[in-house]
């Protein structure tokens, strides 16, 4: 049987909101598409990576609120440290690329070319820099959700188990 959330079997029935679970699942992918649009819409100017990373982090936050740490793990199966490291490598590489090519640090560059099936293309280095910022912000948000949110989930589970034991009379 299909469920709206991967974590629906692990959630306590009294703490569930089916409407919120459905809405979280429905808005998750449009939020990610919006974040990618914000990332690439700046074209030749920096500035879209931070906003795009926050929107993607918001999508992950909604999934976490709907299903807890199990749902967050299903929505983002990558390690937050990997995203942070990759973002920093891209930022550093883009920033120092200007020095390698004889310019200044963070100098902007563009590449024009022709692809066989697609035609002409135009690529600018600020988009690559913004991608590094995007990954960095997304990694920070994911790390905060996993570290702080998981501890809250663990405490709630312990309290739920303690309350169930007290109802049975087995608690110390």
mmCIF file of C-alpha atoms in Angstrom, residues 42-109:
data_model
loop_
_atom_site.group_PDB
_atom_site.id
_atom_site.type_symbol
_atom_site.label_atom_id
_atom_site.label_comp_id
_atom_site.label_asym_id
_atom_site.label_seq_id
_atom_site.Cartn_x
_atom_site.Cartn_y
_atom_site.Cartn_z
ATOM 1 C CA UNK A 42 20.419 35.496 -12.152
ATOM 2 C CA UNK A 43 22.294 34.397 -15.312
ATOM 3 C CA UNK A 44 25.485 36.502 -15.350
ATOM 4 C CA UNK A 45 25.200 38.087 -11.915
ATOM 5 C CA UNK A 46 25.774 36.514 -8.496
ATOM 6 C CA UNK A 47 23.030 36.533 -5.896
ATOM 7 C CA UNK A 48 20.610 33.684 -6.524
ATOM 8 C CA UNK A 49 22.408 30.889 -4.685
ATOM 9 C CA UNK A 50 21.605 31.978 -1.146
ATOM 10 C CA UNK A 51 17.902 32.502 -1.805
ATOM 11 C CA UNK A 52 17.673 29.272 -3.771
ATOM 12 C CA UNK A 53 19.377 27.351 -0.965
ATOM 13 C CA UNK A 54 16.947 28.748 1.591
ATOM 14 C CA UNK A 55 13.933 27.774 -0.542
ATOM 15 C CA UNK A 56 15.285 24.228 -0.929
ATOM 16 C CA UNK A 57 15.955 24.157 2.818
ATOM 17 C CA UNK A 58 12.364 25.268 3.402
ATOM 18 C CA UNK A 59 11.158 22.320 1.332
ATOM 19 C CA UNK A 60 13.226 19.957 3.476
ATOM 20 C CA UNK A 61 11.973 21.661 6.630
ATOM 21 C CA UNK A 62 8.360 21.080 5.599
ATOM 22 C CA UNK A 63 9.068 17.401 4.995
ATOM 23 C CA UNK A 64 10.773 17.196 8.404
ATOM 24 C CA UNK A 65 7.813 18.821 10.159
ATOM 25 C CA UNK A 66 5.424 16.411 8.465
ATOM 26 C CA UNK A 67 7.312 13.198 9.173
ATOM 27 C CA UNK A 68 10.264 13.729 11.479
ATOM 28 C CA UNK A 69 13.807 12.520 10.992
ATOM 29 C CA UNK A 70 12.777 9.388 9.078
ATOM 30 C CA UNK A 71 10.991 11.498 6.478
ATOM 31 C CA UNK A 72 13.932 13.906 6.269
ATOM 32 C CA UNK A 73 16.258 10.961 5.629
ATOM 33 C CA UNK A 74 13.960 9.793 2.818
ATOM 34 C CA UNK A 75 13.720 13.284 1.302
ATOM 35 C CA UNK A 76 17.460 14.048 1.510
ATOM 36 C CA UNK A 77 19.536 10.851 1.458
ATOM 37 C CA UNK A 78 22.832 12.774 1.204
ATOM 38 C CA UNK A 79 25.156 13.702 4.035
ATOM 39 C CA UNK A 80 25.068 17.356 5.091
ATOM 40 C CA UNK A 81 28.856 17.388 5.429
ATOM 41 C CA UNK A 82 29.222 16.276 1.820
ATOM 42 C CA UNK A 83 27.033 19.177 0.630
ATOM 43 C CA UNK A 84 28.980 21.630 2.797
ATOM 44 C CA UNK A 85 32.320 20.368 1.520
ATOM 45 C CA UNK A 86 31.268 20.296 -2.117
ATOM 46 C CA UNK A 87 29.869 23.809 -1.833
ATOM 47 C CA UNK A 88 33.099 25.095 -0.302
ATOM 48 C CA UNK A 89 35.211 23.390 -2.979
ATOM 49 C CA UNK A 90 33.101 24.942 -5.752
ATOM 50 C CA UNK A 91 33.222 28.372 -4.078
ATOM 51 C CA UNK A 92 36.977 28.222 -3.611
ATOM 52 C CA UNK A 93 37.607 26.876 -7.100
ATOM 53 C CA UNK A 94 35.438 29.523 -8.731
ATOM 54 C CA UNK A 95 37.008 32.280 -6.655
ATOM 55 C CA UNK A 96 40.559 31.228 -7.475
ATOM 56 C CA UNK A 97 39.885 30.475 -11.149
ATOM 57 C CA UNK A 98 40.351 34.153 -11.946
ATOM 58 C CA UNK A 99 43.911 33.995 -10.597
ATOM 59 C CA UNK A 100 44.674 30.884 -12.627
ATOM 60 C CA UNK A 101 43.554 32.593 -15.835
ATOM 61 C CA UNK A 102 45.567 35.746 -15.151
ATOM 62 C CA UNK A 103 42.882 37.958 -13.628
ATOM 63 C CA UNK A 104 41.715 38.865 -10.159
ATOM 64 C CA UNK A 105 40.149 36.764 -7.437
ATOM 65 C CA UNK A 106 36.434 36.220 -8.169
ATOM 66 C CA UNK A 107 36.824 37.615 -11.690
ATOM 67 C CA UNK A 108 33.816 36.772 -13.807
ATOM 68 C CA UNK A 109 34.250 34.797 -16.990
#
